[in-house]
Amino acid sequence: MAVTIRDVAKAAGVSASTVSRALSGSELVDPRTREHVLRVADELGYVPNRAARGLITGRTGNLGLILPDLANPFFPEVVKGVQARAREADYSVFLADTDEDPTAELGLVRALAKQVDGIILCSPRMSTEDMRAAATCSCVVAVNRRGAQVPAITIDNVDGMRQAMAHLAALEHRRIGYVAGPRSSWSNRERARGIRLAAEAEGVELVEVGHVPPRFEGGVAAADLVVAAKVTAVVAYNDLVAMGLMSRLASRGIAVPQEISVVGIDDIPLAGMFTPGLTTVSVPKEQCGRAAVELLLKLLDEPGVRAPRREVPTQLLVRDTTTVARRSP
Amino acid sequence: MAVTIRDVAKAAGVSASTVSRALSGSELVDPRTREHVLRVADELGYVPNRAARGLITGRTGNLGLILPDLANPFFPEVVKGVQARAREADYSVFLADTDEDPTAELGLVRALAKQVDGIILCSPRMSTEDMRAAATCSCVVAVNRRGAQVPAITIDNVDGMRQAMAHLAALEHRRIGYVAGPRSSWSNRERARGIRLAAEAEGVELVEVGHVPPRFEGGVAAADLVVAAKVTAVVAYNDLVAMGLMSRLASRGIAVPQEISVVGIDDIPLAGMFTPGLTTVSVPKEQCGRAAVELLLKLLDEPGVRAPRREVPTQLLVRDTTTVARRSP
DNA sequence: CTGAAAGCGCTAACAC
DNA sequence: GTGTTAGCGCTTTCAG
């Protein structure tokens, strides 16, 4: 059926080992032999069987990527980054979407563990305990999540919130809302922490509003609470929540930004499509994906390193716009 | 390191074959022995190595999914469908995003072929020739693409266009635009064909506007052409294009739907978030994904079947809304 | 520099 | 019912 290394060997008049060596670029083979073998392999359309190779080398050349919800526009960007970097390193990527079910994640890690060299875990809500367990199954890198001494790529949430708050404070807002995301989410905890610090530093009154799902509907649900809180500006857990917020505000006839300024986080593509363009804290999503692969590859090369971490910067992006100076009272 | 079938065999006091049989649920093993083996395997935390199994059975238990652009909100839904169905059948999914580069697709198919039992190809712009080549590498199912006798899941584009056109005609529109997608896209050809048929059937004048990339920016770019075409309604190649269209119309101060009615296609989640909610031809994206896996599994079971196809229905979704009756002249 | 042989973890004939 | 043997496609000693 498929052409194997032995077919190539026979056709080239050499042994299988020589073919193997020639293909893996070993120096222990005569350049002329290599040349010849390579040409024959190419003519026969030989493609090495990675599974068979993996069986003996212990390396599969595969990566696993686990995420909570591909429908959240944040993640496709991360995936693209992971893909791109993985392909450069000649790795393939297994993708698993848990449908926001943190209890399914460990099972997926286990199932994937044998087929991959490492796993990138975007699991904001996984328990520390499960993280630890996951890390024992395979080489794991977490994204936007710290804990259990697992190597991680995170974004600088605290600085992002500082920027958002500084922007609003400069616009004279003095009473500002924060629409919190899922209680168990690491990102939410960091963002809440960051905005509290920033509020204090700026001398601004902070009103925290409910915990909502990190989706459009979450924002819709929070809008009335935000209005009741009588704030002049609000920062949402993420862009999707911000959009839901704005949608509901619009249907109540409350003008953004004239009556309430809104700031999101993530800078999902959608944020730039809306009118008015959403002011948001931009997160380099694709870069997060790339960085995660990068870290994983390094870990695979030098397993000695312990729990390295990398934090990528965030950048406030003022669009055209959902924030204005507070109206004089 | 990892616990193998032989470790289990030794610990259970049986041979490796018996363990293999017990685990694969073969009837040729004493129920008591099976019970015992299963318990021992569980205690040892044994997880079978699928790659090794695949080497001998010829089945990997993996699927490949290739798509042009995960950033298009259409695809994450398809992926979720594929994932869900694959998981039910205990399959894992390789994902590859080609970044809208049709020439990269064949290479990805080749690279993946050895590691999967079948490949789901969402490649609206791949050449028929390449499709044929892809189909020789692996068991391939195409999504939203016909040609080269490859089994396919498609949506009923023609009927979708008929519904859209019937809706607009019922609203008394008599001169209607179509913003075409990529020239090489199968979906675009079908949609163009459908709308032409429908326009003729309804006695409506159809104006086709340029070929644009299937993205938000494509719609932005087409908006001015649409205005110049003096139509009272327009159907866009997809929702993303429709949103771009509306965005540009808004900034030119042209009211939707009062001055121009807009209809999209796909029903991406975004379409329901916008205000006004976009009227669109809804496509069961997740179902497409599930159906593709379903078809693939069937093909793997009975390789005799030749080029089966399945078409899923589409449904016009009138939201609250981007379409109104034409103003009396 | 190259070939022969062993074996990665697993399953499928074939014996018993 | 169960164990033994062979071998999937590949890499890697170990000899030559």
XYZ file of C-alpha atoms (C1' of nucleotides) in Angstrom:
690
model
C 0.000 0.000 0.000
C 1.917 2.997 1.286
C 5.594 3.177 0.400
C 7.837 2.284 3.325
C 11.435 2.858 4.100
C 12.214 -0.640 2.857
C 10.711 0.060 -0.536
C 13.008 3.024 -0.820
C 15.941 0.937 0.362
C 15.283 -1.723 -2.231
C 14.801 0.784 -5.030
C 17.960 2.616 -4.078
C 19.961 -0.562 -3.646
C 20.903 0.175 -0.050
C 19.741 -0.953 3.377
C 16.886 0.503 5.359
C 19.297 1.913 7.909
C 21.059 3.902 5.260
C 17.820 5.345 4.049
C 16.916 6.264 7.598
C 20.242 7.964 8.062
C 20.070 9.775 4.778
C 16.627 11.098 5.574
C 17.444 12.194 9.068
C 20.425 14.126 7.752
C 22.958 12.093 9.646
C 26.558 12.963 8.848
C 27.528 9.319 8.828
C 26.519 8.757 5.261
C 28.303 9.379 2.004
C 26.985 12.570 0.401
C 26.553 10.770 -2.916
C 24.593 7.966 -1.297
C 22.434 10.452 0.506
C 21.771 12.351 -2.681
C 20.735 9.196 -4.429
C 18.525 7.949 -1.621
C 16.805 11.292 -1.356
C 16.028 11.312 -5.031
C 14.654 7.793 -5.008
C 12.546 8.554 -1.937
C 11.169 11.590 -3.652
C 10.396 9.702 -6.842
C 8.543 7.048 -4.927
C 6.625 9.708 -2.993
C 7.871 8.354 0.281
C 6.459 9.975 3.408
C 7.845 8.754 6.722
C 5.403 7.291 9.187
C 5.676 9.464 12.255
C 3.813 7.080 14.479
C 6.338 4.351 13.799
C 9.182 6.741 14.333
C 7.599 7.970 17.541
C 7.363 4.458 18.837
C 11.102 4.219 18.903
C 12.263 7.794 19.444
C 9.640 8.616 22.024
C 8.850 11.784 20.109
C 5.585 12.039 18.261
C 6.025 15.390 16.590
C 2.531 16.294 17.820
C 1.225 18.931 20.157
C -2.071 19.071 21.988
C -4.087 22.248 22.423
C -6.976 22.269 24.844
C -9.355 25.182 25.141
C -12.669 25.961 26.732
C -14.626 27.468 23.860
C -13.583 28.017 20.307
C -16.692 30.136 19.804
C -15.113 32.845 21.928
C -13.317 34.920 19.292
C -10.338 35.182 21.589
C -9.307 31.588 21.000
C -9.178 31.224 17.240
C -6.412 33.812 17.273
C -4.481 31.870 19.862
C -4.947 28.725 17.832
C -3.614 30.437 14.747
C -0.506 31.449 16.620
C 0.005 27.942 17.936
C -0.515 26.446 14.496
C 1.852 28.787 12.791
C 4.678 28.240 15.235
C 4.066 24.516 15.397
C 4.198 24.192 11.650
C 7.489 26.045 11.539
C 8.884 23.432 13.883
C 7.261 20.670 11.849
C 4.775 19.779 14.538
C 1.132 18.895 14.055
C -1.562 20.059 16.445
C -4.356 18.160 18.104
C -7.203 20.428 19.084
C -9.764 19.760 21.781
C -12.595 22.051 22.773
C -14.050 21.280 26.182
C -17.223 23.291 25.752
C -16.533 25.211 28.953
C -16.522 22.036 31.003
C -13.472 22.168 33.298
C -14.089 18.628 34.515
C -13.612 17.236 31.008
C -10.202 18.769 30.653
C -8.174 16.322 32.684
C -9.704 13.452 30.758
C -8.705 15.055 27.492
C -5.189 15.601 28.721
C -4.962 11.948 29.631
C -6.359 10.817 26.317
C -3.976 13.014 24.378
C -0.913 12.489 26.520
C 0.294 9.368 24.727
C -0.032 10.905 21.316
C 1.765 14.172 21.877
C 5.067 15.512 23.105
C 3.406 18.287 25.011
C 0.118 20.005 25.713
C -0.914 23.632 25.718
C -3.671 24.160 28.177
C -5.987 27.163 28.001
C -8.061 26.351 31.016
C -8.805 29.446 33.017
C -11.097 27.529 35.325
C -9.307 24.268 35.896
C -8.551 23.491 39.522
C -4.969 23.651 40.736
C -5.255 20.029 41.692
C -6.217 19.006 38.169
C -3.454 21.177 36.753
C -0.966 19.317 38.854
C -2.379 16.015 37.696
C -2.269 17.163 34.082
C 1.353 18.154 34.422
C 2.272 14.636 35.464
C 0.742 13.115 32.308
C 2.635 15.167 29.810
C 4.760 18.232 29.313
C 2.249 20.997 29.914
C 2.280 24.735 29.284
C -0.620 26.797 30.581
C -1.919 29.885 28.856
C -3.497 32.661 30.876
C -3.419 30.622 33.986
C -0.922 30.221 36.752
C -0.669 27.653 39.437
C 0.597 24.231 40.364
C 4.118 25.242 39.302
C 3.141 24.697 35.691
C 5.101 26.629 33.060
C 2.883 29.384 31.746
C 2.371 32.141 29.254
C 0.281 34.904 30.702
C -0.651 38.414 29.765
C -0.045 41.381 31.989
C -3.607 41.802 33.182
C -2.680 44.103 35.999
C -0.909 46.562 33.762
C -3.747 46.394 31.261
C -6.194 47.373 33.948
C -3.895 50.134 35.057
C -3.907 51.550 31.556
C -7.670 51.309 31.266
C -8.161 52.968 34.605
C -5.632 55.695 33.894
C -7.459 56.450 30.649
C -10.828 56.749 32.354
C -9.426 58.733 35.245
C -7.842 61.145 32.802
C -11.297 61.594 31.313
C -12.462 62.685 34.780
C -14.475 59.604 35.614
C -14.698 59.229 39.373
C -17.068 56.330 39.833
C -16.295 53.355 37.642
C -17.808 49.897 37.332
C -16.140 46.543 36.701
C -18.233 43.720 35.291
C -16.570 40.624 36.659
C -16.132 37.384 34.719
C -16.365 33.862 36.112
C -15.416 33.672 39.747
C -13.183 30.670 39.186
C -11.312 32.181 36.254
C -7.700 33.088 36.851
C -7.939 35.927 34.350
C -10.874 37.393 36.173
C -9.103 37.278 39.488
C -6.099 39.028 37.987
C -8.191 41.626 36.237
C -10.191 42.311 39.368
C -6.982 42.615 41.340
C -5.501 44.947 38.755
C -8.478 47.228 38.607
C -8.692 47.466 42.381
C -5.055 48.464 42.604
C -5.514 50.977 39.819
C -8.680 52.428 41.311
C -6.920 52.964 44.569
C -3.900 54.522 42.897
C -6.098 56.886 40.922
C -8.385 57.655 43.836
C -11.388 56.418 41.900
C -14.450 54.771 43.371
C -14.820 51.224 42.056
C -18.125 49.367 41.858
C -17.882 45.674 41.096
C -20.843 44.143 39.365
C -21.823 40.479 39.488
C -19.977 37.521 38.067
C -21.165 36.785 34.553
C -20.323 34.159 31.940
C -17.553 35.412 29.633
C -19.961 35.803 26.731
C -22.166 38.323 24.998
C -25.142 37.259 27.085
C -23.150 37.889 30.227
C -22.841 41.523 29.251
C -26.512 41.786 28.367
C -27.380 40.446 31.781
C -25.045 42.839 33.586
C -26.164 46.014 31.826
C -29.062 46.847 34.082
C -26.927 46.350 37.164
C -24.365 48.706 35.714
C -26.999 51.352 35.091
C -28.359 50.961 38.595
C -24.846 51.383 39.976
C -24.821 54.930 38.646
C -21.309 54.804 37.293
C -20.140 57.057 34.467
C -17.807 54.424 33.025
C -17.439 50.675 33.092
C -14.707 48.173 32.349
C -15.940 44.756 31.239
C -14.264 41.424 31.928
C -13.730 41.014 28.204
C -14.837 42.381 24.851
C -17.682 39.953 24.432
C -19.158 41.071 27.738
C -18.579 44.693 26.720
C -20.496 44.150 23.491
C -23.395 42.552 25.319
C -23.383 45.450 27.706
C -23.515 47.972 24.880
C -26.225 46.060 23.120
C -28.486 46.158 26.148
C -27.635 49.781 26.900
C -28.577 50.665 23.340
C -31.943 48.992 23.601
C -32.595 50.875 26.822
C -31.758 54.074 24.985
C -28.663 54.782 27.026
C -26.032 56.377 24.840
C -22.465 55.083 24.761
C -20.206 56.899 25.340
C -22.248 60.047 26.135
C -23.928 58.563 29.180
C -21.637 55.684 29.983
C -18.121 55.030 28.738
C -17.239 51.411 28.092
C -13.852 49.681 27.965
C -13.334 46.047 27.008
C -10.382 43.685 27.209
C -8.918 41.307 24.596
C -9.300 43.288 21.379
C -11.148 40.567 19.553
C -11.568 41.247 15.825
C -15.212 41.979 16.425
C -14.302 44.943 18.594
C -13.018 46.835 15.602
C -16.075 46.046 13.514
C -18.645 47.466 15.852
C -19.746 51.063 15.560
C -18.615 52.795 17.643
C -15.295 50.936 17.700
C -14.733 49.543 21.154
C -11.951 50.968 23.257
C -10.217 47.948 24.677
C -7.087 46.579 26.269
C -5.396 44.767 23.437
C -3.947 41.337 24.081
C -1.460 39.846 21.603
C -3.400 36.624 21.190
C -1.532 35.126 18.315
C 1.711 35.917 20.050
C 0.461 34.104 23.150
C -0.056 31.040 21.017
C 3.368 31.295 19.459
C 5.012 31.894 22.796
C 3.322 28.865 24.285
C 4.700 26.616 21.553
C 8.085 28.249 21.912
C 8.144 27.531 25.607
C 6.986 23.985 25.073
C 9.701 23.294 22.533
C 12.300 24.653 24.869
C 10.990 22.491 27.688
C 11.190 19.438 25.460
C 14.778 20.218 24.613
C 16.010 20.914 28.097
C 13.783 19.142 30.567
C 15.927 20.454 33.389
C 14.316 23.886 33.510
C 11.673 24.250 36.178
C 8.408 26.124 35.741
C 9.560 28.961 33.532
C 7.028 31.651 32.857
C 6.612 34.409 30.434
C 4.313 37.393 30.599
C 3.365 39.276 27.460
C 2.453 42.957 27.612
C -0.985 44.402 26.990
C -1.781 47.710 25.364
C -4.777 49.977 25.704
C -6.325 50.694 22.355
C -8.502 53.795 22.158
C -10.861 53.511 19.223
C -13.221 56.098 17.779
C -14.728 55.437 20.487
C -16.658 54.176 23.456
C -15.059 56.466 25.991
C -15.371 60.236 26.500
C -14.749 62.733 29.226
C -17.333 62.647 31.940
C -20.102 65.171 31.485
C -19.888 67.955 34.005
C -22.520 67.337 36.669
C 8.494 4.859 32.092
C 4.932 4.579 30.883
C 3.083 1.400 31.778
C 2.785 -0.978 28.829
C 0.555 -3.881 28.055
C 3.297 -6.223 29.225
C 3.447 -4.611 32.635
C -0.243 -5.236 32.972
C 0.187 -8.807 31.756
C 2.888 -9.507 34.278
C 0.975 -7.932 37.146
C -2.170 -9.861 36.229
C -0.312 -13.105 35.686
C -1.466 -13.546 32.101
C 0.003 -13.016 28.658
C 0.027 -9.769 26.725
C -2.456 -11.158 24.201
C -4.960 -11.850 26.911
C -4.657 -8.317 28.153
C -5.089 -7.060 24.624
C -8.178 -9.184 24.177
C -9.640 -8.206 27.517
C -9.198 -4.530 26.749
C -10.602 -4.709 23.270
C -13.682 -6.446 24.601
C -13.133 -9.635 22.672
C -15.565 -12.412 23.493
C -12.802 -14.994 23.426
C -11.758 -14.382 26.977
C -13.078 -15.714 30.257
C -15.268 -13.070 31.917
C -13.434 -13.562 35.204
C -10.062 -13.152 33.565
C -11.256 -10.042 31.799
C -12.564 -8.589 35.027
C -9.261 -9.194 36.712
C -7.176 -7.799 33.878
C -9.323 -4.710 33.671
C -8.909 -4.043 37.359
C -5.158 -4.501 37.262
C -4.891 -2.259 34.217
C -6.881 0.379 35.999
C -4.796 0.146 39.142
C -1.623 0.547 37.167
C -3.101 3.504 35.317
C -2.574 1.828 31.989
C -3.410 3.841 28.883
C -3.032 2.074 25.550
C -0.637 3.575 23.053
C -2.721 4.354 20.026
C 0.222 4.909 17.758
C 1.482 1.395 18.391
C -1.959 -0.020 17.883
C -2.348 1.966 14.701
C 0.853 0.577 13.355
C -0.657 -2.862 13.263
C -4.368 -2.262 12.802
C -3.911 0.435 10.220
C -6.326 2.590 12.185
C -5.040 5.583 14.050
C -8.200 6.769 15.729
C -7.386 10.253 14.482
C -9.099 12.620 12.113
C -7.691 15.607 10.266
C -9.554 18.854 9.797
C -8.228 21.403 7.360
C -9.705 24.853 7.027
C -8.850 28.137 5.405
C -9.295 30.588 8.249
C -10.277 29.954 11.799
C -10.743 33.679 12.276
C -13.850 33.518 10.123
C -16.556 32.900 12.748
C -18.138 30.358 10.466
C -15.432 27.794 11.085
C -15.187 27.552 14.850
C -18.765 26.302 14.812
C -17.914 23.669 12.249
C -14.921 22.645 14.318
C -17.083 22.293 17.400
C -19.400 19.980 15.510
C -16.517 17.899 14.246
C -14.977 17.705 17.695
C -18.167 16.701 19.387
C -18.974 13.906 16.973
C -15.380 12.733 16.832
C -15.184 12.508 20.584
C -18.349 10.435 20.696
C -16.661 7.973 18.378
C -13.476 8.140 20.444
C -11.523 9.907 17.737
C -9.058 12.745 18.228
C -8.837 15.642 15.817
C -5.844 17.241 14.148
C -6.529 20.810 13.135
C -4.745 22.743 10.431
C -5.455 26.305 9.404
C -4.079 27.211 5.991
C -4.384 30.964 6.404
C -6.392 31.196 3.183
C -3.554 29.709 1.171
C -5.053 27.049 -1.124
C -1.623 25.957 -2.294
C -0.647 24.920 1.224
C -3.600 22.601 1.563
C -2.352 19.664 -0.416
C 0.887 19.703 1.523
C -1.027 19.594 4.774
C -3.129 16.713 3.543
C 0.021 14.812 2.676
C 1.635 15.573 6.008
C -1.422 14.489 7.923
C -2.368 11.508 5.791
C -0.170 9.004 7.599
C -1.406 10.004 11.007
C -5.134 9.929 10.431
C -7.842 7.621 9.194
C -9.516 10.372 7.257
C -9.495 14.061 6.536
C -12.239 16.649 6.507
C -11.407 19.318 4.023
C -12.991 22.761 4.156
C -11.292 24.189 1.143
C -13.666 26.257 -0.902
C -10.895 27.384 -3.202
C -8.820 24.274 -3.722
C -8.457 23.232 -7.349
C -10.248 20.122 -8.544
C -6.910 18.683 -9.455
C -5.579 19.098 -5.936
C -8.789 17.671 -4.535
C -8.277 14.578 -6.595
C -4.701 14.328 -5.410
C -5.805 14.790 -1.818
C -8.359 12.029 -2.151
C -5.651 9.587 -3.160
C -3.637 10.259 -0.003
C -6.340 9.551 2.485
C -10.052 9.092 2.949
C -11.328 12.589 2.336
C -14.657 14.290 2.941
C -15.139 17.793 1.612
C -17.283 20.403 3.304
C -18.990 23.064 1.238
C -17.189 22.009 -1.838
C -17.997 19.586 -4.612
C -15.801 18.153 -7.252
C -13.354 15.429 -8.157
C -15.877 12.792 -7.084
C -14.979 13.447 -3.462
C -17.624 12.626 -0.859
C -19.036 15.877 0.425
C -21.262 17.626 2.903
C -22.732 20.743 1.399
C -25.425 23.198 2.293
C -28.309 23.995 0.048
C -27.019 27.333 -1.181
C -29.476 27.549 -4.027
C -32.490 27.141 -1.810
C -31.042 29.610 0.677
C -30.747 32.195 -2.042
C -34.255 31.428 -3.173
C -35.526 32.130 0.326
C -33.579 35.358 0.590
C -34.797 36.528 -2.772
C -38.399 35.549 -2.075
C -38.247 37.549 1.137
C -36.942 40.660 -0.576
C -39.322 40.316 -3.480
C -42.207 40.032 -1.055
C -41.038 43.333 0.391
C -41.443 44.821 -3.081
C -37.766 45.172 -3.881
C -37.292 45.145 -7.631
C -33.621 45.919 -8.060
C -31.341 43.885 -5.837
C -27.586 43.630 -5.486
C -25.385 40.610 -4.812
C -21.925 41.168 -3.379
C -19.947 38.251 -4.707
C -17.294 36.390 -2.716
C -14.048 34.953 -4.067
C -14.285 33.984 -7.692
C -12.678 30.626 -7.095
C -14.902 29.699 -4.187
C -17.377 26.908 -4.770
C -19.801 28.462 -2.298
C -19.713 31.719 -4.161
C -20.403 30.048 -7.470
C -23.357 28.221 -5.975
C -24.702 31.297 -4.281
C -24.365 33.353 -7.425
C -26.096 30.624 -9.386
C -28.880 30.416 -6.812
C -29.523 34.115 -6.703
C -29.599 34.382 -10.483
C -32.159 31.613 -10.690
C -34.206 33.209 -7.941
C -34.026 36.679 -9.468
C -35.274 35.323 -12.729
C -38.058 33.380 -11.045
C -39.180 36.449 -9.122
C -38.760 38.794 -12.040
C -36.290 40.892 -10.113
C -33.408 42.847 -11.576
C -30.090 41.546 -10.219
C -26.919 43.608 -10.011
C -23.762 41.705 -9.217
C -21.053 43.639 -7.470
C -17.347 42.819 -7.568
C -15.597 39.840 -6.082
C -14.430 40.576 -2.571
C -12.525 38.633 0.074
C -14.944 36.786 2.365
C -14.207 39.112 5.251
C -15.424 42.262 6.955
C -13.077 44.386 4.875
C -14.539 42.886 1.738
C -17.914 44.299 2.658
C -16.445 47.669 3.533
C -14.821 47.785 0.130
C -18.018 46.815 -1.687
C -20.328 49.289 0.026
C -19.690 52.220 -2.243
C -20.218 50.078 -5.314
C -23.513 48.912 -3.878
C -24.637 52.469 -3.300
C -23.628 53.466 -6.803
C -25.608 50.538 -8.180
C -28.802 52.169 -6.894
C -30.320 49.000 -5.515
C -32.873 49.032 -2.716
C -31.645 45.765 -1.243
C -28.486 43.713 -1.248
C -27.539 40.136 -0.479
C -23.954 39.654 0.668
C -21.767 36.622 0.031
C -21.686 35.994 3.764
C -22.410 37.641 7.084
C -18.946 39.033 7.512
C -19.234 40.830 4.194
C -22.716 42.002 5.174
C -21.368 43.487 8.389
C -18.599 45.299 6.585
C -21.153 46.609 4.158
C -23.353 47.920 6.944
C -20.423 49.452 8.727
C -19.435 51.482 5.689
C -23.019 52.387 4.901
C -23.406 53.659 8.446
C -20.373 55.867 8.195
C -21.710 57.294 4.950
C -24.935 58.060 6.744
C -26.986 55.625 4.715
C -29.652 54.036 6.882
C -30.148 50.273 6.988
C -32.806 49.105 6.381
C -34.624 52.368 5.550
C -32.525 53.147 2.513
C -31.015 49.767 1.760
C -32.074 46.366 3.039
C -29.276 43.906 3.739
C -29.313 40.120 3.897
C -26.346 37.978 4.897
C -25.608 34.281 4.739
C -24.198 31.910 7.394
C -25.799 33.196 10.581
C -22.550 33.585 12.439
C -22.991 34.307 16.156
C -21.951 37.877 15.521
C -24.994 38.414 13.322
C -27.275 38.177 16.317
C -25.184 40.551 18.398
C -25.229 43.459 16.035
C -27.903 46.106 16.274
C -29.950 45.893 14.158
C -29.862 42.090 14.151
C -28.852 40.908 10.719
C -31.379 39.081 8.603
C -29.486 36.125 7.222
C -29.711 32.704 5.655
C -28.919 30.400 8.521
C -26.541 27.515 7.931
C -26.385 24.656 10.443
C -22.627 24.884 10.880
C -22.192 22.566 13.788
C -24.375 20.038 12.048
C -22.165 20.283 8.972
C -19.230 19.343 11.131
C -21.049 16.430 12.707
C -22.317 15.227 9.367
C -18.832 15.312 7.889
C -17.510 13.070 10.655
C -20.515 10.824 10.300
C -19.885 10.417 6.610
C -16.209 9.802 7.171
C -16.875 7.098 9.734
C -19.276 5.404 7.388
C -16.742 5.541 4.593
C -14.139 3.958 6.837
C -16.499 1.148 7.698
C -17.676 0.361 4.212
C -15.052 1.491 1.746
C -17.192 0.168 -1.077
C -19.473 3.201 -1.226
C -18.526 5.682 -3.900
C -18.694 9.431 -3.507
C -21.763 9.744 -1.328
C -22.969 13.246 -0.687
C -25.223 14.911 1.718
C -26.795 18.320 1.510
C -28.057 20.049 4.614
C -30.893 22.559 4.405
C -30.592 26.286 4.993
C -33.171 28.539 6.574
C -33.785 32.232 6.188
C -33.736 33.967 9.537
C -35.482 37.329 9.669
C -34.176 39.310 12.592
C -35.380 42.607 13.999
C -34.070 43.596 11.298
C -32.034 44.730 8.347
C -34.784 44.361 5.785
C -37.992 46.371 5.219
C -40.455 46.948 2.457
C -39.167 49.170 -0.274
C -40.152 52.800 0.168
C -42.706 53.868 -2.369
C -40.931 55.909 -4.989
C 30.622 4.597 5.729
C 27.140 0.727 5.551
C 24.397 -3.534 6.801
C 22.312 -6.821 10.071
C 19.722 -7.324 14.028
C 17.010 -5.894 17.818
C 13.053 -3.874 19.497
C 9.532 0.435 20.452
C 3.971 -1.233 22.118
C 0.707 -3.456 20.247
C -2.467 -7.021 17.718
C -3.501 -11.112 14.891
C -2.641 -15.618 13.365
C -1.723 -19.838 14.882
C -1.087 -23.395 18.195
C -2.188 -25.731 22.405
C -9.679 -19.732 26.615
C -5.009 -18.684 26.554
C -0.038 -18.381 25.281
C 3.437 -18.120 21.586
C 5.090 -16.071 17.546
C 5.549 -12.775 14.132
C 5.626 -8.325 12.511
C 3.410 -3.220 11.634
C 7.530 0.991 10.027
C 10.960 2.852 11.904
C 15.617 3.970 14.452
C 19.638 2.564 16.674
C 23.145 -0.073 18.553
C 26.788 -3.034 17.049
C 29.704 -5.191 13.746
C 32.104 -5.001 9.793
